[in-house]
Amino acid sequence: MKIFIASLLALGLIAGTANARTVFDDLRDTAPRSDGVFGDLQTSAPRSTVFDDLRNTAPKSIFDQIRDTAPRSDGVYGSLQRNAP
């Protein structure tokens, strides 16, 4: 009798289809999407002029000056143009 139950169980495991989907997969597939809500929030949020002014009036370091005067590519490889300060 034990051999019969074990063979029936083994046959059921072999014949049955494996399903790796879980409840969380179904939740992820049916969840509402933001579709740009956060992008709209970022563009419509009020800007802080205090921090913009602070960034614009902060003293520049030597690395900023090197970066500003470094040659820039105009989008074509091998063709450089000088960025005038």
Coordinates of C-alpha atoms in Angstrom, one line a residue:
M1 CA 0.0 0.0 0.0
K2 CA 2.8 2.4 0.8
I3 CA 4.5 1.7 -2.6
F4 CA 1.2 2.5 -4.3
I5 CA 0.7 5.8 -2.5
A6 CA 4.3 6.8 -3.1
S7 CA 4.1 5.9 -6.8
L8 CA 0.8 7.8 -7.1
L9 CA 2.4 10.8 -5.5
A10 CA 5.5 10.6 -7.7
L11 CA 3.3 10.3 -10.8
G12 CA 1.3 13.3 -9.7
L13 CA 4.5 15.3 -9.3
I14 CA 5.8 14.3 -12.7
A15 CA 2.5 14.9 -14.5
G16 CA 1.7 18.2 -12.8
T17 CA 2.7 21.5 -14.3
A18 CA 5.1 23.7 -12.4
N19 CA 4.0 27.2 -11.7
A20 CA 6.6 29.6 -10.5
R21 CA 4.2 32.6 -10.2
T22 CA 3.3 33.8 -6.8
V23 CA 0.7 36.1 -5.4
F24 CA 3.3 38.9 -5.5
D25 CA 3.7 38.5 -9.2
D26 CA 0.0 39.0 -9.7
L27 CA 0.1 42.1 -7.5
R28 CA 2.9 43.5 -9.5
D29 CA 1.2 42.9 -12.8
T30 CA -2.1 44.4 -11.6
A31 CA -0.8 47.4 -9.7
P32 CA -1.5 50.9 -11.1
R33 CA 1.4 52.6 -12.8
S34 CA 2.5 56.2 -12.1
D35 CA 3.0 57.0 -15.8
G36 CA 5.0 60.1 -15.3
V37 CA 3.3 61.4 -12.2
F38 CA 6.7 61.9 -10.5
G39 CA 8.1 63.6 -13.6
D40 CA 5.2 66.0 -13.6
L41 CA 5.7 66.7 -9.9
Q42 CA 9.4 67.5 -10.5
T43 CA 8.6 70.0 -13.3
S44 CA 5.7 71.7 -11.5
A45 CA 7.4 71.9 -8.1
P46 CA 8.3 75.4 -7.0
R47 CA 12.1 76.1 -7.3
S48 CA 14.0 77.5 -4.4
T49 CA 15.7 80.7 -5.6
V50 CA 17.7 80.8 -2.4
F51 CA 19.7 77.7 -3.3
D52 CA 19.9 78.7 -7.0
D53 CA 21.4 82.1 -6.0
L54 CA 23.8 80.4 -3.5
R55 CA 25.0 78.0 -6.2
N56 CA 25.4 80.8 -8.8
T57 CA 27.3 83.2 -6.4
A58 CA 29.5 80.5 -4.8
P59 CA 33.2 81.0 -5.3
K60 CA 34.6 78.9 -8.1
S61 CA 37.5 76.5 -7.6
I62 CA 40.5 75.9 -9.9
F63 CA 38.8 72.7 -11.1
D64 CA 35.7 74.6 -12.2
Q65 CA 37.9 76.9 -14.3
I66 CA 39.7 73.9 -15.8
R67 CA 36.4 72.3 -16.6
D68 CA 34.9 75.5 -18.2
T69 CA 38.0 76.1 -20.4
A70 CA 38.5 72.4 -21.5
P71 CA 37.9 71.7 -25.2
R72 CA 34.4 70.3 -25.9
S73 CA 33.3 67.8 -28.5
D74 CA 30.6 69.1 -30.9
G75 CA 29.1 65.7 -31.1
V76 CA 31.3 64.3 -33.8
Y77 CA 34.2 62.2 -32.7
G78 CA 37.6 63.8 -33.3
S79 CA 36.2 67.3 -33.9
L80 CA 36.8 69.6 -30.9
Q81 CA 35.9 73.2 -30.3
R82 CA 37.1 75.5 -27.6
N83 CA 34.5 76.6 -25.0
A84 CA 35.1 80.3 -24.5
P85 CA 34.5 81.6 -20.9

